[in-house]
């Protein structure tokens, strides 16, 4: 069964939001980093055996076994593998994107260290499981686990390589099997760069299907569609096309839906869409206010309270730097929602990173503020700009911090939404960056955004303010749904 791109992105983002997403990475993921695939790796071995690698590509495990049988040692093959994987490789964009996603479970049959390297570069604490013994201990405060079920280049003599290794796997690696079976039952996997000819995976998937019958959990894989230009003649192409379709139908037995892509670059685009869509669940609230004109003090605070409450009611998470005259009412709005929904937890709906107001020791306050802003904004997918004024020397002036936050949001590719009707620096931003703000949106969303900025609100009337709030909420809901 195939799935279209839009539906797949939607479903996988839901898995991310429910903390049930997982990755299973195969050799194809690392090919973009310069590592060779198994067919290339075993080409010389095939030549020594006087076999045609093209005819053996569906039984490379058997080919490796034949080669070792002939050599009566796996030393030569280990050397070839070590030479190929000892070269330093740069992280691919796909590795970087996978590491940025809020996924805590990564499985791989690869010997290289690209996944853990990518996670480490994102500042994540990684627990790498290379062998059976490591499964019984855990790294403190880990936020990602990488299961290397076929071993690691650092223990070349213990990698899973031959038919003999595969046949004994159930005896030599029972805990890996048990944990993978559990994850396949409880998580939604994306198989990427992976071949389903691996006998271990076929066995595990079959076993789960037999236990659960038709109640298996949905999983997804991305495969490149076969193209005629890749074959010598039309007959070979049609044969490959039929075989791929049968393969897709076979995967559906295990509740694995297949997304076909025309080109490998599409995989990067899909991962980027998933990452951006997921981030849009989190909204950065930029704003400060000593006064709230054209609102009065009471209705200005009411607006902030209701807006925050309605956003979290619609499953958004808010991030704020506790801006003066804004942060308190954002917190109050979220707290109001949580008080009426006992199962909700504050940390699931709000992240607060207050700005220190006084320096001490060798602390450079401006550098701290800069770092705080980047940390807050980089986890978000949208930014709402509200009000933007402060008191200086007894006068109300525009708050320049909003523009700094706007520029960071632009660099981090957030959807930027200055709510013009709140005035002050926000109105200034709306006018100054009008063209680039508008270019972010498709026609429907641009119309909704303009309706907010043109809305004739009665700023002293709570019902009218509620209508304004709902228009803003409807806008961010629509943006979240777009690619």
XYZ file of N, CA and C in Angstrom, residues 209-373:
495
model
N 3.288 -9.826 13.386
C 2.014 -9.959 12.658
C 1.245 -11.190 13.114
N 1.957 -12.276 13.377
C 1.303 -13.503 13.832
C 0.695 -13.331 15.217
N 1.394 -12.584 16.080
C 0.911 -12.371 17.449
C -0.298 -11.442 17.461
N -0.218 -10.360 16.694
C -1.267 -9.341 16.736
C -2.324 -9.499 15.649
N -2.079 -10.410 14.715
C -2.967 -10.611 13.568
C -3.148 -9.289 12.823
N -4.349 -8.732 12.787
C -4.571 -7.503 12.017
C -4.457 -6.233 12.861
N -3.945 -6.350 14.085
C -3.881 -5.194 14.981
C -2.482 -4.595 15.071
N -1.659 -4.808 14.043
C -0.305 -4.267 14.056
C -0.331 -2.747 13.915
N 0.685 -2.101 14.478
C 0.779 -0.649 14.465
C 1.250 -0.166 13.083
N 0.745 0.970 12.598
C 1.185 1.457 11.282
C 2.621 1.982 11.314
N 3.376 1.666 10.271
C 4.730 2.169 10.086
C 4.846 2.674 8.652
N 5.958 3.360 8.366
C 6.128 3.960 7.044
C 7.549 3.740 6.537
N 7.689 3.665 5.234
C 9.026 3.623 4.643
C 9.039 4.496 3.395
N 10.219 4.990 3.081
C 10.395 5.804 1.875
C 11.278 5.031 0.907
N 10.780 4.817 -0.299
C 11.533 4.116 -1.334
C 11.582 4.965 -2.599
N 12.689 4.867 -3.324
C 12.786 5.551 -4.611
C 12.093 4.705 -5.677
N 11.245 5.348 -6.440
C 10.520 4.657 -7.506
C 11.479 4.279 -8.630
N 11.356 3.074 -9.140
C 12.242 2.653 -10.234
C 11.948 3.496 -11.475
N 13.022 3.829 -12.218
C 12.895 4.643 -13.422
C 13.465 3.895 -14.618
N 12.890 4.132 -15.774
C 13.305 3.408 -16.976
C 14.759 3.708 -17.343
N 15.216 4.928 -17.079
C 16.590 5.303 -17.455
C 17.646 4.516 -16.680
N 17.230 3.856 -15.593
C 18.171 3.078 -14.792
C 18.398 1.675 -15.361
N 17.677 1.332 -16.436
C 17.744 -0.030 -16.975
C 18.152 -0.016 -18.448
N 18.714 -1.144 -18.881
C 19.233 -1.247 -20.248
C 18.129 -1.298 -21.292
N 16.990 -1.825 -20.910
C 15.893 -1.907 -21.879
C 14.548 -1.873 -21.158
N 13.494 -1.715 -21.938
C 12.140 -1.591 -21.385
C 11.715 -2.851 -20.650
N 12.129 -3.993 -21.158
C 11.749 -5.265 -20.536
C 12.286 -5.359 -19.103
N 13.556 -4.981 -18.908
C 14.154 -5.012 -17.570
C 13.458 -4.017 -16.643
N 13.140 -2.842 -17.201
C 12.447 -1.818 -16.405
C 11.078 -2.314 -15.948
N 10.301 -2.896 -16.846
C 8.968 -3.381 -16.497
C 9.045 -4.494 -15.456
N 10.058 -5.328 -15.577
C 10.257 -6.403 -14.597
C 10.527 -5.804 -13.213
N 11.415 -4.791 -13.165
C 11.758 -4.139 -11.890
C 10.549 -3.419 -11.303
N 9.746 -2.823 -12.172
C 8.558 -2.097 -11.722
C 7.551 -3.051 -11.077
N 7.338 -4.196 -11.722
C 6.423 -5.207 -11.170
C 6.943 -5.716 -9.830
N 8.253 -5.959 -9.779
C 8.844 -6.484 -8.551
C 8.732 -5.474 -7.406
N 8.927 -4.187 -7.718
C 8.794 -3.170 -6.674
C 7.358 -3.096 -6.161
N 6.392 -3.201 -7.059
C 4.989 -3.165 -6.653
C 4.642 -4.353 -5.762
N 5.165 -5.522 -6.102
C 4.941 -6.713 -5.273
C 5.601 -6.547 -3.906
N 6.757 -5.912 -3.892
C 7.474 -5.637 -2.645
C 6.652 -4.709 -1.748
N 6.065 -3.686 -2.353
C 5.223 -2.738 -1.610
C 4.006 -3.448 -1.025
N 3.393 -4.311 -1.827
C 2.234 -5.075 -1.350
C 2.625 -6.011 -0.214
N 3.824 -6.556 -0.294
C 4.308 -7.449 0.757
C 4.520 -6.682 2.061
N 5.048 -5.461 1.954
C 5.268 -4.647 3.154
C 3.956 -4.324 3.861
N 2.892 -4.209 3.087
C 1.594 -3.884 3.688
C 1.104 -4.993 4.612
N 1.639 -6.212 4.448
C 1.284 -7.304 5.366
C 1.713 -6.972 6.789
N 2.756 -6.141 6.895
C 3.290 -5.772 8.207
C 2.857 -4.362 8.614
N 1.814 -3.848 7.963
C 1.296 -2.495 8.222
C 2.331 -1.415 7.928
N 3.191 -1.676 6.949
C 4.157 -0.667 6.512
C 3.643 -0.048 5.216
N 3.330 1.248 5.280
C 2.882 1.976 4.099
C 4.095 2.610 3.427
N 4.128 2.575 2.114
C 5.294 3.027 1.355
C 5.040 4.370 0.687
N 5.982 5.277 0.875
C 5.972 6.555 0.172
C 7.026 6.479 -0.928
N 6.601 6.563 -2.178
C 7.525 6.513 -3.312
C 7.973 7.916 -3.697
N 9.268 8.080 -3.933
C 9.800 9.371 -4.370
C 10.487 9.193 -5.719
N 10.487 10.254 -6.511
C 11.118 10.211 -7.835
C 12.631 10.375 -7.733
N 13.054 11.148 -6.727
C 14.474 11.457 -6.580
C 14.827 11.476 -5.098
N 16.076 11.136 -4.779
C 16.484 11.089 -3.374
C 16.408 12.453 -2.694
N 16.541 13.535 -3.474
C 16.462 14.876 -2.890
C 15.093 15.110 -2.257
N 14.082 14.404 -2.745
C 12.735 14.528 -2.170
C 12.709 14.095 -0.707
N 13.572 13.154 -0.343
C 13.604 12.686 1.049
C 13.999 13.828 1.968
N 15.006 14.602 1.548
C 15.421 15.772 2.333
C 14.282 16.775 2.439
N 13.600 17.014 1.336
C 12.471 17.956 1.334
C 11.361 17.478 2.265
N 11.112 16.184 2.278
C 10.077 15.616 3.152
C 10.464 15.786 4.618
N 11.715 15.489 4.947
C 12.181 15.642 6.333
C 12.141 17.101 6.766
N 12.473 18.010 5.850
C 12.389 19.445 6.157
C 10.945 19.845 6.443
N 10.016 19.338 5.645
C 8.594 19.642 5.855
C 8.116 19.113 7.203
N 8.547 17.914 7.551
C 8.178 17.328 8.845
C 8.717 18.186 9.980
N 9.976 18.580 9.862
C 10.618 19.392 10.904
C 9.911 20.734 11.066
N 9.631 21.408 9.953
C 8.965 22.711 10.018
C 7.547 22.573 10.554
N 6.833 21.549 10.079
C 5.450 21.342 10.534
C 5.420 21.064 12.034
N 6.344 20.250 12.511
C 6.381 19.951 13.942
C 6.677 21.212 14.748
N 7.628 22.007 14.307
C 7.994 23.225 15.044
C 6.826 24.204 15.139
N 5.932 24.166 14.156
C 4.826 25.128 14.163
C 3.827 24.884 15.278
N 3.983 23.789 15.965
C 3.149 23.558 17.150
C 3.585 24.475 18.292
N 4.803 25.005 18.204
C 5.374 25.827 19.270
C 5.474 27.270 18.801
N 4.892 28.175 19.565
C 4.800 29.588 19.182
C 5.584 30.454 20.163
N 6.452 31.287 19.622
C 7.199 32.243 20.439
C 6.362 33.508 20.597
N 6.184 33.943 21.843
C 5.452 35.181 22.124
C 6.465 36.282 22.404
N 6.571 37.227 21.488
C 7.491 38.355 21.633
C 6.684 39.601 21.968
N 7.022 40.246 23.063
C 6.282 41.452 23.411
C 6.641 41.997 24.778
N 6.404 43.269 24.961
C 6.532 43.920 26.268
C 5.572 45.102 26.264
N 5.119 45.475 27.448
C 4.135 46.566 27.500
C 4.132 47.245 28.864
N 4.348 48.543 28.843
C 4.097 49.356 30.030
C 2.677 49.906 29.949
N 2.228 50.170 28.719
C 0.836 50.547 28.472
C 0.307 49.727 27.303
N -1.024 49.709 27.135
C -1.641 48.771 26.193
C -2.504 49.441 25.121
N -2.356 50.727 24.933
C -3.175 51.413 23.933
C -3.060 50.720 22.574
N -4.171 50.580 21.844
C -5.503 51.169 22.046
C -6.388 50.430 23.056
N -5.911 49.323 23.644
C -6.627 48.702 24.755
C -6.462 49.590 25.980
N -7.323 49.407 26.970
C -7.011 49.981 28.274
C -6.239 48.921 29.062
N -5.802 49.257 30.249
C -4.952 48.335 31.013
C -5.653 47.002 31.267
N -6.925 47.051 31.623
C -7.662 45.824 31.938
C -7.860 44.955 30.701
N -8.309 45.575 29.596
C -8.608 44.770 28.405
C -7.336 44.309 27.685
N -6.245 45.073 27.829
C -4.965 44.639 27.260
C -4.489 43.358 27.919
N -4.599 43.309 29.242
C -4.214 42.104 29.990
C -5.176 40.952 29.681
N -6.447 41.280 29.523
C -7.457 40.270 29.173
C -7.131 39.654 27.808
N -6.758 40.501 26.851
C -6.397 40.034 25.509
C -5.241 39.031 25.570
N -4.186 39.359 26.313
C -3.023 38.470 26.434
C -3.404 37.156 27.116
N -4.207 37.262 28.160
C -4.670 36.086 28.904
C -5.477 35.156 27.993
N -6.468 35.719 27.306
C -7.356 34.911 26.465
C -6.627 34.319 25.262
N -5.734 35.100 24.675
C -4.985 34.607 23.520
C -4.137 33.395 23.916
N -3.442 33.491 25.035
C -2.598 32.387 25.506
C -3.437 31.163 25.843
N -4.544 31.388 26.524
C -5.426 30.285 26.898
C -5.965 29.570 25.662
N -6.432 30.331 24.679
C -7.018 29.732 23.478
C -5.968 28.993 22.644
N -4.746 29.492 22.642
C -3.691 28.819 21.883
C -3.380 27.448 22.474
N -3.241 27.370 23.796
C -2.934 26.061 24.401
C -4.150 25.134 24.353
N -5.347 25.700 24.360
C -6.559 24.884 24.177
C -6.520 24.152 22.839
N -5.858 24.767 21.869
C -5.761 24.191 20.525
C -4.425 23.485 20.296
N -3.846 22.993 21.410
C -2.655 22.128 21.365
C -1.374 22.819 20.932
N -1.297 24.115 21.077
C -0.041 24.806 20.832
C 0.750 24.920 22.134
N 2.067 24.941 22.001
C 2.944 25.197 23.138
C 3.502 26.604 22.980
N 3.581 27.357 24.073
C 4.051 28.737 24.026
C 5.436 28.854 24.645
N 6.235 29.727 24.063
C 7.570 30.027 24.588
C 7.650 31.529 24.795
N 8.098 31.956 25.963
C 8.172 33.382 26.260
C 9.395 33.715 27.097
N 9.900 34.916 26.883
C 11.012 35.413 27.693
C 10.531 36.237 28.869
N 9.247 36.130 29.181
C 8.655 36.837 30.318
C 8.797 38.355 30.160
N 8.438 38.842 28.955
C 8.511 40.277 28.694
C 7.652 41.067 29.673
N 8.153 42.205 30.104
C 7.454 43.056 31.064
C 6.060 43.413 30.551
N 5.056 43.180 31.387
C 3.692 43.530 31.034
C 3.024 42.569 30.072
N 3.738 41.531 29.653
C 3.192 40.522 28.736
C 3.319 39.125 29.329
N 4.530 38.776 29.780
C 4.817 37.424 30.262
C 3.882 36.933 31.348
N 3.565 37.784 32.315
C 2.703 37.373 33.435
C 1.333 36.931 32.952
N 0.801 37.635 31.948
C -0.561 37.350 31.491
C -0.588 36.166 30.523
N 0.546 35.917 29.869
C 0.689 34.687 29.082
C 0.654 33.489 30.028
N 1.426 33.576 31.110
C 1.458 32.500 32.115
C 0.075 32.290 32.719
N -0.604 33.385 33.040
C -1.939 33.284 33.641
C -2.930 32.587 32.706
N -2.845 32.903 31.419
C -3.745 32.280 30.453
C -3.519 30.783 30.351
N -2.241 30.378 30.335
C -1.912 28.952 30.286
C -2.366 28.266 31.570
N -2.113 28.922 32.714
C -2.509 28.356 34.012
C -4.024 28.190 34.099
N -4.751 29.138 33.522
C -6.218 29.063 33.506
C -6.670 27.798 32.776
N -6.043 27.523 31.643
C -6.379 26.312 30.886
C -6.039 25.058 31.690
N -4.861 25.027 32.295
C -4.410 23.844 33.039
C -5.308 23.579 34.245
N -5.744 24.629 34.908
C -6.623 24.466 36.076
C -7.949 23.809 35.715
N -8.378 24.006 34.491
C -9.646 23.396 34.064
C -9.433 22.069 33.336
N -8.163 21.672 33.167
C -7.820 20.391 32.530
C -6.760 19.702 33.376
N -7.208 18.967 34.363
C -6.323 18.431 35.400
C -5.226 17.517 34.861
N -5.437 16.902 33.699
C -4.423 15.994 33.158
C -3.301 16.735 32.429
N -3.495 18.038 32.218
C -2.478 18.820 31.522
C -1.364 19.220 32.480
N -0.144 19.309 31.933
C 1.007 19.727 32.722
C 1.605 20.988 32.120
N 2.047 21.899 32.997
C 2.555 23.195 32.554
C 3.674 23.049 31.530
N 4.624 22.119 31.776
C 5.784 21.988 30.888
C 5.413 21.547 29.478
N 4.218 20.971 29.326
C 3.774 20.558 27.989
C 3.197 21.714 27.181
N 2.923 22.829 27.858
C 2.255 23.948 27.194
C 3.029 25.257 27.241
N 4.046 25.340 28.101
C 4.721 26.624 28.287
C 6.188 26.435 28.635
N 7.033 27.193 27.958
C 8.460 27.241 28.271
C 8.824 28.697 28.540
N 9.329 28.969 29.732
C 9.662 30.338 30.135
C 11.169 30.451 30.317
N 11.770 31.455 29.693
C 13.196 31.709 29.874
C 13.372 33.195 30.191
N 13.246 33.566 31.476
C 13.291 34.984 31.858
C 14.639 35.631 31.551
N 14.603 36.914 31.270
C 15.809 37.686 31.006
C 16.295 38.324 32.308
N 17.550 38.098 32.653
C 18.132 38.749 33.828
C 18.179 40.257 33.595
N 17.860 41.023 34.613
C 17.805 42.480 34.476
C 19.045 43.188 35.004
N 19.868 42.486 35.794
C 21.076 43.090 36.364
C 22.265 42.167 36.159
N 23.407 42.753 35.803
C 24.618 41.958 35.611
C 25.349 41.800 36.929
N 26.159 40.759 37.012
C 26.990 40.532 38.195
C 28.204 39.727 37.768
N 29.293 39.884 38.502
C 30.521 39.187 38.148
C 30.995 39.613 36.767
N 31.430 38.656 35.972
C 31.927 38.946 34.617
C 30.850 38.731 33.559
N 29.606 38.626 33.995
C 28.509 38.326 33.080
C 28.238 39.490 32.134
N 28.254 39.207 30.841
C 27.898 40.194 29.823
C 26.406 40.038 29.545
N 25.614 40.967 30.079
C 24.161 40.839 30.033
C 23.629 40.777 28.598
N 24.209 41.582 27.707
C 23.735 41.592 26.324
C 23.983 40.254 25.633
N 25.131 39.637 25.940
C 25.431 38.322 25.362
C 24.467 37.259 25.891
N 24.133 37.366 27.182
C 23.179 36.427 27.785
C 21.817 36.574 27.117
N 21.381 37.819 26.920
C 20.095 38.060 26.264
C 20.083 37.488 24.843
N 21.194 37.696 24.132
C 21.308 37.200 22.758
C 21.194 35.680 22.716
N 21.887 35.020 23.652
C 21.851 33.559 23.725
C 20.456 33.076 24.100
N 19.821 33.764 25.079
C 18.462 33.405 25.498
C 17.487 33.471 24.329
N 17.584 34.569 23.581
C 16.665 34.757 22.457
C 16.831 33.651 21.422
